[in-house]
Coordinates of C-alpha atoms in Angstrom, one line a residue:
Chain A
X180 CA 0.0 0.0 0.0
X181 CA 2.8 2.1 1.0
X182 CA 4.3 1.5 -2.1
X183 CA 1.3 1.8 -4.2
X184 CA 0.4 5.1 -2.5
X185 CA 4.5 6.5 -3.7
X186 CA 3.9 5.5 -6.8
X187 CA 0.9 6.8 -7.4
X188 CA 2.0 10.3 -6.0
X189 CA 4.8 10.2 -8.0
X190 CA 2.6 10.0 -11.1
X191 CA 1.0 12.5 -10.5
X192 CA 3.5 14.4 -10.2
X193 CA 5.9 14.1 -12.4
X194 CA 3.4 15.1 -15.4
X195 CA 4.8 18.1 -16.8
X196 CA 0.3 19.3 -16.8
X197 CA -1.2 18.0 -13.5
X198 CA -4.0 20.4 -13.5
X199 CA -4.6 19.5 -17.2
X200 CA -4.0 15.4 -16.9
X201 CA -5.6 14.6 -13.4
X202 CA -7.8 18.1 -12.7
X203 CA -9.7 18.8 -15.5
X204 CA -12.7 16.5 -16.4
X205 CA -11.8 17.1 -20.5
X206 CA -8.1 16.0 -19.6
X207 CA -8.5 13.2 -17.0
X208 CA -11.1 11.4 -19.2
X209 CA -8.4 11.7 -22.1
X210 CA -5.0 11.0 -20.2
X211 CA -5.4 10.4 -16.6
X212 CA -8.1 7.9 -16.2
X213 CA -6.5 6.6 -19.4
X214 CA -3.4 6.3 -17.5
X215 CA -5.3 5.1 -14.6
X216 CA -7.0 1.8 -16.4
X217 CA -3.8 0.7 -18.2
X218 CA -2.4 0.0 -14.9
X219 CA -5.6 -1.6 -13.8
X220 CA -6.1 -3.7 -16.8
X221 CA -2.3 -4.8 -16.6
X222 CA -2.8 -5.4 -12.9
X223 CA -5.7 -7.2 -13.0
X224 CA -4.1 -9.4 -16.1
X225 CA -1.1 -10.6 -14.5
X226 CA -2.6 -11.3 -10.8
X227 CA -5.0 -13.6 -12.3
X228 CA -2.7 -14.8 -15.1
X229 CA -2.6 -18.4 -13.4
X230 CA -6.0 -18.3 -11.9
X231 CA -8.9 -20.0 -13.4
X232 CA -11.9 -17.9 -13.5
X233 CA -15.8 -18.2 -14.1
X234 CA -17.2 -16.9 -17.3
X235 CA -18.5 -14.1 -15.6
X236 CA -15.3 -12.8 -14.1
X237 CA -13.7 -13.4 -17.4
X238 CA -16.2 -11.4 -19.4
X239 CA -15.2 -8.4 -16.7
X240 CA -11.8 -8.8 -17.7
X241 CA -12.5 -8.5 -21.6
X242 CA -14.8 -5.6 -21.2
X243 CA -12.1 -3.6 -18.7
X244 CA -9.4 -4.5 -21.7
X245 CA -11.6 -3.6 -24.1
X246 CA -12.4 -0.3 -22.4
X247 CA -9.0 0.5 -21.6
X248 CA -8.0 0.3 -25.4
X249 CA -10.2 3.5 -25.9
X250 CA -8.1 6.4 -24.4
X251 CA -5.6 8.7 -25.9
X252 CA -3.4 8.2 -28.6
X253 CA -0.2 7.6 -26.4
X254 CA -2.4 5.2 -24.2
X255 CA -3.0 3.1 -27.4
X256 CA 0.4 2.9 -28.4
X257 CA 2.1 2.1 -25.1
X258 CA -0.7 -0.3 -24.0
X259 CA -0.4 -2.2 -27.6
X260 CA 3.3 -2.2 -27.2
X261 CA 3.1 -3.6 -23.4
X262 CA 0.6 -6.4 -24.1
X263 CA 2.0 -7.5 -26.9
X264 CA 5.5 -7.5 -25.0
X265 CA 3.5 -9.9 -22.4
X266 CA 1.7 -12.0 -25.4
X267 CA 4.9 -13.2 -26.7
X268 CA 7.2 -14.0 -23.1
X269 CA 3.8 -15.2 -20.5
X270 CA 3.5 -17.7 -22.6
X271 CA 2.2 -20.0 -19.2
X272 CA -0.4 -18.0 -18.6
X273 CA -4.1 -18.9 -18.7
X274 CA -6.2 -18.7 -21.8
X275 CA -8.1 -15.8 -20.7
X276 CA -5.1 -14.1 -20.2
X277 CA -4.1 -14.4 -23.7
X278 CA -7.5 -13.6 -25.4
X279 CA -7.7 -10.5 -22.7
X280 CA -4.1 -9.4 -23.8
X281 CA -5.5 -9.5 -27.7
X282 CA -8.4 -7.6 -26.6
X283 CA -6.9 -4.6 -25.5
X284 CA -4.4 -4.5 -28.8
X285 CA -6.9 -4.9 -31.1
X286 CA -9.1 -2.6 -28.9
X287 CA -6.5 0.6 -29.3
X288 CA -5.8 -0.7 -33.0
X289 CA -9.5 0.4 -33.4
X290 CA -9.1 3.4 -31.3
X291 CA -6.2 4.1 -33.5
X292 CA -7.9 3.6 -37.0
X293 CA -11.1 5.4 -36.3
X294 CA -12.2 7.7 -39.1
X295 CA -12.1 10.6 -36.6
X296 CA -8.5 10.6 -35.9
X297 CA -7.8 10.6 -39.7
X298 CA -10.2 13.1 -40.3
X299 CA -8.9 15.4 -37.5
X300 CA -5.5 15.1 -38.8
X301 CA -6.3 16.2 -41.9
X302 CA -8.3 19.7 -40.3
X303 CA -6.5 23.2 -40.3
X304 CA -5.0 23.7 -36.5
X305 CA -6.9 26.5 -34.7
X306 CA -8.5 27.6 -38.0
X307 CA -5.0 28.8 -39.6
X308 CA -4.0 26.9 -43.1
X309 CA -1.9 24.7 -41.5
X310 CA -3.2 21.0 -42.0
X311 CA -1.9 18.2 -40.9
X312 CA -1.7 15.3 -43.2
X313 CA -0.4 12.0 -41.2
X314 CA 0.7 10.2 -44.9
X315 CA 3.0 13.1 -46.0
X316 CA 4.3 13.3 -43.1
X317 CA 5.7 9.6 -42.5
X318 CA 6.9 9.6 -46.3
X319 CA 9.2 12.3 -44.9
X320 CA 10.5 9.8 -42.8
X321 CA 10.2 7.7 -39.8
X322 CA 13.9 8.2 -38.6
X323 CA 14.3 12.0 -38.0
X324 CA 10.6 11.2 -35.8
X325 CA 12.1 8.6 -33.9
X326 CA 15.3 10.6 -32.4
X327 CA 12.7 13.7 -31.9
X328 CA 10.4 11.5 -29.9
X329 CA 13.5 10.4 -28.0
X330 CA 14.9 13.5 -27.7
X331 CA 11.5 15.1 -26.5
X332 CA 11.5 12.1 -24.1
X333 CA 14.7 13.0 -22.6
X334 CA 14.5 16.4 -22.5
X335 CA 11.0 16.4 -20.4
X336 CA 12.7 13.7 -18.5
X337 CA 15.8 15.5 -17.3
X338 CA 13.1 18.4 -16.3
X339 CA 11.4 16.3 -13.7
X340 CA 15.1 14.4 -12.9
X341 CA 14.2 15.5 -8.9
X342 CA 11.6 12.6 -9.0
X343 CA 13.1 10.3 -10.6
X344 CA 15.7 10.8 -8.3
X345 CA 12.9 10.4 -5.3
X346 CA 11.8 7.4 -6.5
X347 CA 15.3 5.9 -7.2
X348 CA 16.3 6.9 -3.5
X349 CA 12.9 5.6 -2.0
X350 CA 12.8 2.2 -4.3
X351 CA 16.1 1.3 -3.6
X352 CA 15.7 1.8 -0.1
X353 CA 12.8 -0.5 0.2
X354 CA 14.5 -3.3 -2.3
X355 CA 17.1 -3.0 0.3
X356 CA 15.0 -4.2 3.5
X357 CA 12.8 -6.5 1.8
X358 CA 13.7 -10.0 1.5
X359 CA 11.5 -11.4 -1.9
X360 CA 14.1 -13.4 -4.3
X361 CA 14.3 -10.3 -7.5
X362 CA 13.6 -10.6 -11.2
X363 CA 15.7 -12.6 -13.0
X364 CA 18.1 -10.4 -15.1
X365 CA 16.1 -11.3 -18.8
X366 CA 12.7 -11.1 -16.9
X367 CA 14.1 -7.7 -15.6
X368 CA 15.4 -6.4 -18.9
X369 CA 12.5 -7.3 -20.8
X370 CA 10.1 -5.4 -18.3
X371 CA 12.3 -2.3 -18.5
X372 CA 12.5 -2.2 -22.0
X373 CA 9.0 -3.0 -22.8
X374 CA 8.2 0.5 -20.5
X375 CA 11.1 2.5 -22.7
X376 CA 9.8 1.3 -25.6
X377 CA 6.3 2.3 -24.8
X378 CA 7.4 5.3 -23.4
X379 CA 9.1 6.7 -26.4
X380 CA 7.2 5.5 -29.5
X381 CA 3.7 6.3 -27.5
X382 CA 4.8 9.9 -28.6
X383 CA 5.3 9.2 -32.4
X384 CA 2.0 10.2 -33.1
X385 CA 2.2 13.4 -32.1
X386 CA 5.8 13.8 -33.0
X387 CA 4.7 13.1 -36.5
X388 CA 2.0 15.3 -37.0
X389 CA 4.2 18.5 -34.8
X390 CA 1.2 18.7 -32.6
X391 CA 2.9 18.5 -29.1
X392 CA 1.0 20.0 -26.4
X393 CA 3.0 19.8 -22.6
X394 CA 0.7 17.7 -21.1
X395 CA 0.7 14.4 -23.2
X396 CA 4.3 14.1 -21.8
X397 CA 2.6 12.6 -18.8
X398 CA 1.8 9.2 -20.2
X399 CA 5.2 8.5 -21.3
X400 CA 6.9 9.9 -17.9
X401 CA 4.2 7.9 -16.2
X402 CA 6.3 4.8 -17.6
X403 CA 10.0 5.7 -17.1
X404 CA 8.9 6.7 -13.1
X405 CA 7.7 2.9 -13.2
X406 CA 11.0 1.5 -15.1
X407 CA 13.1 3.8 -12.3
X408 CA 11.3 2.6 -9.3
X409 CA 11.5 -1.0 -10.4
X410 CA 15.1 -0.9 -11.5
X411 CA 16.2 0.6 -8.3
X412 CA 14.1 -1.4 -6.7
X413 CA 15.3 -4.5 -8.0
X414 CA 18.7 -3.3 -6.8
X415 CA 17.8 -3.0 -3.6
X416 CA 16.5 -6.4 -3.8
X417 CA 20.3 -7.5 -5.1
X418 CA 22.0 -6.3 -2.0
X419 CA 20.9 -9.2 -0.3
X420 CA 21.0 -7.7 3.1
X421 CA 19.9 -9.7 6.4
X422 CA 17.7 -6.1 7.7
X423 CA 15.4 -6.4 10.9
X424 CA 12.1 -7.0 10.2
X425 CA 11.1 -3.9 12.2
X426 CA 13.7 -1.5 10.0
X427 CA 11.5 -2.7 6.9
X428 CA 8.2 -1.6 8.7
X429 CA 9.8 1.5 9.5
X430 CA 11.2 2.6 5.9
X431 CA 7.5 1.1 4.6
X432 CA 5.7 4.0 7.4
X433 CA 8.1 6.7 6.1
X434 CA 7.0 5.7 2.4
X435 CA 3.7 6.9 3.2
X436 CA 4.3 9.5 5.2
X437 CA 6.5 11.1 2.5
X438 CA 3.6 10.5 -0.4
X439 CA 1.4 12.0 1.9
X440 CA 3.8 15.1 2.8
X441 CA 4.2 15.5 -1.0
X442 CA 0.4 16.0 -1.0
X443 CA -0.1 18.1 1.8
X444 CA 2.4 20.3 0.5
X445 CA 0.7 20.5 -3.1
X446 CA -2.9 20.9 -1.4
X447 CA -1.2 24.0 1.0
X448 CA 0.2 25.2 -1.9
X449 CA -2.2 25.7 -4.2
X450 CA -6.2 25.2 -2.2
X451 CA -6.7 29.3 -1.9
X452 CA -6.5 29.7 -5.3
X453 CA -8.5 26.8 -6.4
X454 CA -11.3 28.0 -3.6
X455 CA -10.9 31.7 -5.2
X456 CA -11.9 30.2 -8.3
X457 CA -14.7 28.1 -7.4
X458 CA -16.2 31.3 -5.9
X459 CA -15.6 33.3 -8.8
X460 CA -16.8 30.8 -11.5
X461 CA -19.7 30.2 -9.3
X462 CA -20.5 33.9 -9.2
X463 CA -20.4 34.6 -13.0
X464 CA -22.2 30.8 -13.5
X465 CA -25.2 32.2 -11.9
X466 CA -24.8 35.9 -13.4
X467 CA -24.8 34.3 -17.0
X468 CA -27.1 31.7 -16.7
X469 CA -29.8 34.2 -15.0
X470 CA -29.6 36.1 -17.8
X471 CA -32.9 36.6 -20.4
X472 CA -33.4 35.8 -24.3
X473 CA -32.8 39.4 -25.1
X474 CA -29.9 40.2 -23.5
X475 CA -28.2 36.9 -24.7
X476 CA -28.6 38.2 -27.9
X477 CA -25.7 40.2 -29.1
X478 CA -22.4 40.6 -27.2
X479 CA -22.6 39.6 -23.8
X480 CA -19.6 40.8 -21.6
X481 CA -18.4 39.1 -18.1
X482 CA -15.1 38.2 -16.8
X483 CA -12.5 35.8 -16.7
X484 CA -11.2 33.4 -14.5
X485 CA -7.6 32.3 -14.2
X486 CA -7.1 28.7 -15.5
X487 CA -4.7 26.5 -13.5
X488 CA -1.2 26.0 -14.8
X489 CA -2.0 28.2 -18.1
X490 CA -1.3 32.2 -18.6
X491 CA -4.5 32.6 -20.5
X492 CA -7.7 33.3 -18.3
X493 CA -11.0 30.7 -19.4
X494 CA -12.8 33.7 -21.0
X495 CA -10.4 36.3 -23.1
X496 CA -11.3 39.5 -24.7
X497 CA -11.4 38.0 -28.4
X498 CA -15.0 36.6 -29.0
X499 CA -13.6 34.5 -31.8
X500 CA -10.9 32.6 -29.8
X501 CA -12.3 29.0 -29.3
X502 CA -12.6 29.4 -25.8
X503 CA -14.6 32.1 -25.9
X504 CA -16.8 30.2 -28.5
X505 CA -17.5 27.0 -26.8
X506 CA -18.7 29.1 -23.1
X507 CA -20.7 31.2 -25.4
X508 CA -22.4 28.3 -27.0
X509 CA -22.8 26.7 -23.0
X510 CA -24.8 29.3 -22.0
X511 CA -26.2 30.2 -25.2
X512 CA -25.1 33.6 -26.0
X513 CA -24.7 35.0 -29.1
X514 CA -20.6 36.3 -28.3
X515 CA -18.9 36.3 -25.3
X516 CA -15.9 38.6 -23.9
X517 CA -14.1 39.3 -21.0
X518 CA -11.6 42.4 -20.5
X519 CA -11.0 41.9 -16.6
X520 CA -10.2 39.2 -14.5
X521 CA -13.2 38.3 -12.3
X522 CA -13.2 40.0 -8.6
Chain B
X110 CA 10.3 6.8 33.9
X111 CA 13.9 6.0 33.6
X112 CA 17.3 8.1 34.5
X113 CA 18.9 7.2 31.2
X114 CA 15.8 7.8 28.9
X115 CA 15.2 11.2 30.7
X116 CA 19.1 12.3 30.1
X117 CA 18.7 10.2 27.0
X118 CA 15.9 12.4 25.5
X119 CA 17.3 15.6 26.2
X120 CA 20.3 15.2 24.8
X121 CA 18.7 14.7 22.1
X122 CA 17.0 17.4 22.0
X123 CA 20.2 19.3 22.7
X124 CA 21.4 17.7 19.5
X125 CA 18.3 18.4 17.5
X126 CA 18.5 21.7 18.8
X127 CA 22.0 22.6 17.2
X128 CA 21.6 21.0 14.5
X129 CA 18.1 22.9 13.9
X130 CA 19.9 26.5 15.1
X131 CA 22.9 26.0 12.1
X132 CA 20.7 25.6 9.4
X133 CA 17.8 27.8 10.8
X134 CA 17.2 30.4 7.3
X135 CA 16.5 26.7 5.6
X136 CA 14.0 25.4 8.3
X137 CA 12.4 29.0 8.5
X138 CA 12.1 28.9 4.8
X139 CA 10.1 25.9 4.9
X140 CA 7.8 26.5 8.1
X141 CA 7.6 30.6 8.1
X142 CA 4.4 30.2 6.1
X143 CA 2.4 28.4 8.6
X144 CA 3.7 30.8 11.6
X145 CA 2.7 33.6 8.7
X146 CA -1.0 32.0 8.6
X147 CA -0.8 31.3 12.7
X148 CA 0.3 34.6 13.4
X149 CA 0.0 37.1 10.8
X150 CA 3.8 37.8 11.1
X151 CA 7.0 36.2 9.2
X152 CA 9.2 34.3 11.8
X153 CA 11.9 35.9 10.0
X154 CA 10.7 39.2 11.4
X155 CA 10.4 38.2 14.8
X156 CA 12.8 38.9 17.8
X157 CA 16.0 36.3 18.2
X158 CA 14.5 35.6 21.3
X159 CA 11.2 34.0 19.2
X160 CA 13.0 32.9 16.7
X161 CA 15.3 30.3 19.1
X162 CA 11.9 29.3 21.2
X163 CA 10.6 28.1 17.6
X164 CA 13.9 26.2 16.8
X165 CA 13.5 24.6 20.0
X166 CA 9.9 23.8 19.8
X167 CA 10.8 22.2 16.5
X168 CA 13.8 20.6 18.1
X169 CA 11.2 18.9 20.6
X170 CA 8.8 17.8 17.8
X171 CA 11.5 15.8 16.1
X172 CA 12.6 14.3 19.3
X173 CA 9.0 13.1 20.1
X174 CA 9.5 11.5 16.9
X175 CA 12.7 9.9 16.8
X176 CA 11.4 8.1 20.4
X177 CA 8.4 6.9 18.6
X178 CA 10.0 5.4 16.4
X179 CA 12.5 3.7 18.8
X180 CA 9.6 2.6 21.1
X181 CA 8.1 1.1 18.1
X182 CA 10.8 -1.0 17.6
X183 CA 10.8 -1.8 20.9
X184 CA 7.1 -2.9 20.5
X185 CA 6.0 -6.9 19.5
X186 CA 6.0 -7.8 15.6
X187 CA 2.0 -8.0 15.4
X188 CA 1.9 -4.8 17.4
X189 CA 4.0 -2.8 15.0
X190 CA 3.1 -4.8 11.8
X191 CA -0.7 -3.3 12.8
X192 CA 0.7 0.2 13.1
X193 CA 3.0 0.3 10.2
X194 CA -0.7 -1.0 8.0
X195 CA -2.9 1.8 9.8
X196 CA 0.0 4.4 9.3
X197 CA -0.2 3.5 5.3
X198 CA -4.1 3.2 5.5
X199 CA -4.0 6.7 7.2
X200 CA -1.6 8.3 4.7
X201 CA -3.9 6.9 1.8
X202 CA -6.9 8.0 3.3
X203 CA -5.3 11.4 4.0
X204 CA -3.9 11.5 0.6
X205 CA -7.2 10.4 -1.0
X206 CA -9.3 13.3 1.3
X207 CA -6.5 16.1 -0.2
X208 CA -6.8 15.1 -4.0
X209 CA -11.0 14.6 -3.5
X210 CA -10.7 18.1 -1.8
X211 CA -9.0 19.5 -5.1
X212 CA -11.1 17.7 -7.4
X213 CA -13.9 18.4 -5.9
X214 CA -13.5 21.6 -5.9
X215 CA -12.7 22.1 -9.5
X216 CA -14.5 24.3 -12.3
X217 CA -15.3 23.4 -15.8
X218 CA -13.2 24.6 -18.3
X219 CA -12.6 25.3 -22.0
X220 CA -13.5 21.7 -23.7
X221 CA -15.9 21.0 -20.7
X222 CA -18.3 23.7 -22.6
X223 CA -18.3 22.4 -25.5
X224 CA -18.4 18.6 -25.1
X225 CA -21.2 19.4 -22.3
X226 CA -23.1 21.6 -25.1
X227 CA -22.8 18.8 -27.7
X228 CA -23.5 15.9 -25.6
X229 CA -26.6 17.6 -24.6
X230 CA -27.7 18.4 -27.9
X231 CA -26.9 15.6 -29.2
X232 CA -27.5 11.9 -26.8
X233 CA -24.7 9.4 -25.8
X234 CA -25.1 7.2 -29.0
X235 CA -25.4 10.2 -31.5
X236 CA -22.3 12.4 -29.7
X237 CA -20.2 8.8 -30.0
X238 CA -20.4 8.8 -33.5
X239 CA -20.0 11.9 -34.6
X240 CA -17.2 12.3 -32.4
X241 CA -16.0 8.9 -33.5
X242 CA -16.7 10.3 -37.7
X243 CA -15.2 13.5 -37.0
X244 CA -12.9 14.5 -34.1
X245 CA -10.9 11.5 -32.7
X246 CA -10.9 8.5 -31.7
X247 CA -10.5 7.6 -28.0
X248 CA -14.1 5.7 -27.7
X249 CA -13.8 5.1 -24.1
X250 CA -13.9 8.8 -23.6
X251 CA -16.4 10.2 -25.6
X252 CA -18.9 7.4 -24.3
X253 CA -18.0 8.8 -20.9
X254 CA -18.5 12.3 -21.8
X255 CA -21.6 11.1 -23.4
X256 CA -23.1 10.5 -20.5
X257 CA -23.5 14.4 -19.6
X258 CA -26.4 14.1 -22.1
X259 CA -28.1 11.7 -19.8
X260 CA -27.4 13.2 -16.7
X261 CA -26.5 16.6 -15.2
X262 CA -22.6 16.8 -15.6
X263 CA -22.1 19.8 -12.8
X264 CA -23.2 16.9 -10.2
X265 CA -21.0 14.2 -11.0
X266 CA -18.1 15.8 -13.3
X267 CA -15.2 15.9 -10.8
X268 CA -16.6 12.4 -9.6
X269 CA -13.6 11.6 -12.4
X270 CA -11.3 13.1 -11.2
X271 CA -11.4 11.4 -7.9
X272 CA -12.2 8.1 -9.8
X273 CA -8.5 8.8 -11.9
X274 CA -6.7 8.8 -8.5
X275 CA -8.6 5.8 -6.9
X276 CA -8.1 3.3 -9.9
X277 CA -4.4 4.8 -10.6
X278 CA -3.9 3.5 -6.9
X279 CA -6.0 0.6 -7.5
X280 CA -3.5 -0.2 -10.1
X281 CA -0.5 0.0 -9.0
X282 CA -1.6 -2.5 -6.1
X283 CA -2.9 -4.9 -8.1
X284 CA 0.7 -4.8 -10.3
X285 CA 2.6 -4.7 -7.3
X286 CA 1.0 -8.0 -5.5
X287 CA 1.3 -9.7 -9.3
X288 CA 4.8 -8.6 -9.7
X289 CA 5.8 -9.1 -6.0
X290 CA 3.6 -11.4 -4.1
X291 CA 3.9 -14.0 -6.5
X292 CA 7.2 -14.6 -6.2
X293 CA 6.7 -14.8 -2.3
X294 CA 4.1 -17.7 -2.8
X295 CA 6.2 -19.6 -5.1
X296 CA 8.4 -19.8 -2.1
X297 CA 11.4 -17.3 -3.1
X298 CA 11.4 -16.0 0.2
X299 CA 15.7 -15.6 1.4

């Protein structure tokens, strides 16, 4: 648990956009709760690899792999890469396993090949004459997109290096005191690579079409924190250490303590303003939707709200910016604008 | 209480002390903003005087802990085996209160509009495939966000937020038993 609760922290954290991957309900339902059921599904697949199951519990598994094929792009490509990694080396695993496994890839092959990522890919970018056009660009070549993803990879990686560092630190500590038999080197190896792998070609898609927003750097950081803490923790493990079974209880209570200290200092941190803004977009929720037919005709000015981990506010003063549009369209006004910040 | 613990934990203290005193700026960096909220004053404004009670009110704190922890290795191995689980229940259960807090607290924003404004007009099925014909295709979402057509998203929205953290966790559990525990009941134990 203690370790579950580090880890989990630590993915949170080290996303490069943790208001727009875990706290915001477009983003979450995107990344983070994509994110959140690849783990699942992958948890639930190997604990009950050697099980055998009723039909019931087995149609649960198919419709969570199924399920957890249909996230973001990155999610696809990581979670075919991983499964198929586990296809090909659990080969003594139960049948249900298998058939699971081949569920979620050709789940997020489907996701992949839906009409609407083509046709999105082939739309201007924020109404300028840009347009992306996914064929063009891999006939320019695969290569030069392979050591950007890489480099992308590293570079966002070096960013967060303080917790990779953590979990390194923590992970090795706990192999250290724990006394399971480790991975064998292959088994090992092939784990750590199967995340590297996933990590860096999950962000070919959006190396290819040069459409990189900050936050989808989560998903693939979300992996390497995983590789880190297992390789350090499989070190750990090698030191082969005869430690008191109270010192391991002790560094496990200090584990959660320091997950729950990261917390409490991102919760002091940041809680006013997220309060301030509740207030405010609760204030100019009810000022907007109170108002009549008439006066939502035309253009309708308010104010705007800071957004979280973004320099432009929800509302700004150009009607036509998209934001502006789609709040317009939620409370049925004609144009919207904002000049001020709310009070 | 015994002679040796009572000189025991005051040197301690004493230690905890001067070590606290040489790299005072640091600590006060890191606790002046509570005293700020506490008191309405920085501690680095305060009189020297203050400023070494704090140190040594600090310096007592991490002494209380330092025994704890050395009476709980002094407890029996069920006893402490039952506090190290309720400390990691506690430090989930704290974690998950902070995160709900901030989830909970959140306010739609930018694509919230207008995936609320199209689900609405348009019904779960209907919003899946046009968003699945026109705009991506990450099926799992959508059919989520279809749901605000059904059902009054302002209620329920951050509901996923808090439902991210709580499987994410979920998760890792479940790969760390599979990864871990097995090993342990295949008899790998040193």
């Amino acid at each position: 648990m203690s370790a579950a609760l580090m880890l989990t922290s630590l993915t949170y954290f080290i996303s490069p956009k943790i208001w727009e991957v875990f706290f915001w309900s477009s983003g979450a339902l995107v990344y983070g709760l994509g994110i959140a059921c690849q783990l699942f599904v992958f948890g639930l697949f190997l604990l009950t690899r050697n099980m055998v199951l009723k039909n019931w519990q087995k149609a649960v598994i198919y419709l969570c792999a199924i399920v957890a094929g249909g996230f973001s792009e990155l999610n696809n490509i990581s979670i075919i890469i991983m499964a198929v990694s586990a296809i090909l080396f659990l080969r003594c695993s139960q049948s249900h396993t298998r058939i699971a496994l081949l569920s979620v890839v050709l789940s997020a092959s489907i996701s992949l090949m839906m009409p609407g990522n083509y046709h999105i890919a082939q739309s201007p970018i924020n109404g300028e004459e840009i347009r992306l056009d996914v064929l063009a660009t891999l006939s320019k070549g695969l290569f030069p997109a392979l050591g950007s993803a890489f480099s992308l990879l590293i570079e966002y990686a070096l960013s967060k290096y303080e917790f990779f560092l953590i979990a390194m630190f923590i992970f090795f500590v706990a192999g250290s005191v724990v006394a399971i038999e480790p991975f064998s080197a292959r088994t090992l190896t092939l784990i750590i690579a199967t995340l590297i792998v996933a990590s860096w070609m999950s962000l070919m898609v959006n190396v290819l079409v040069e459409y990189i927003p900050t936050r989808v750097l989560s998903i693939p950081l979300a992996w390497l924190v995983i590789a880190v803490s297992l390789f350090a923790f499989q070190l750990g493990l090698s030191i082969r250490s005869t430690v008191n079974f109270k010192i391991q209880l002790t560094v496990f209570c200090l584990v959660s303590v320091a997950a729950v200290w990261m917390w409490g200092i991102f919760y002091r941190e940041n809680i006013q303003t997220i309060d301030r803004i509740s207030a405010q977009w609760a204030e100019r929720d009810q000022a907007l939707s109170a108002l009549t037919s008439d006066q939502r005709k035309g253009m309708v000015t308010t104010c705007g709200i800071e957004v979280l981990g973004s320099p432009t506010p929800d509302i700004t003063s150009d009607p036509l910016f998209e934001a502006n549009i789609v709040a317009a369209s939620y409370y049925q006004l004609e144009q919207v604008i904002a000049f001020e910040m709310c009070p | 209480m015994k002679k040796q613990s009572i000189i025991y934990s005051f040197l301690l203290w004493t230690a905890n002390f001067f070590l606290l005193d040489a790299i005072r700026a640091q600590l006060f960096q890191w606790i002046s903003p509570s005293f700020e909220a506490l008191t309405g004053m920085s501690l680095f404004g305060r009189s020297e005087v203050i400023q070494l009670l704090v140190v040594a009110l600090v310096a007592v704190f991490i002494s209380i802990i330092i025994i704890l922890i050395i009476c709980y290795w002094k407890l029996s191995k069920q006893f402490s085996e039952q506090i190290s689980y309720w400390i990691a229940l506690l430090s989930s259960v704290v974690s998950f209160g902070l995160v709900a807090r901030i989830a909970m607290t959140m306010v739609i924003r930018r694509d919230d509009y207008s995936e609320i404004t199209e689900a609405r007009g348009l019904g779960v099925l209907q919003f899946l495939l046009v968003y699945m014909k026109y705009n991506t295709g990450r099926f799992s979402s959508v059919f989520l966000k279809g749901f605000y057509s059904v059902f009054e998203p302002i209620h329920y929205i951050h509901f996923w937020l808090v439902a991210t953290f709580l499987l994410t966790f979920a998760g890792y559990v479940l790969l760390i038993r599979a990864l871990l525990y097995k090993s342990t009941d295949s008899s790998n134990i040193r």
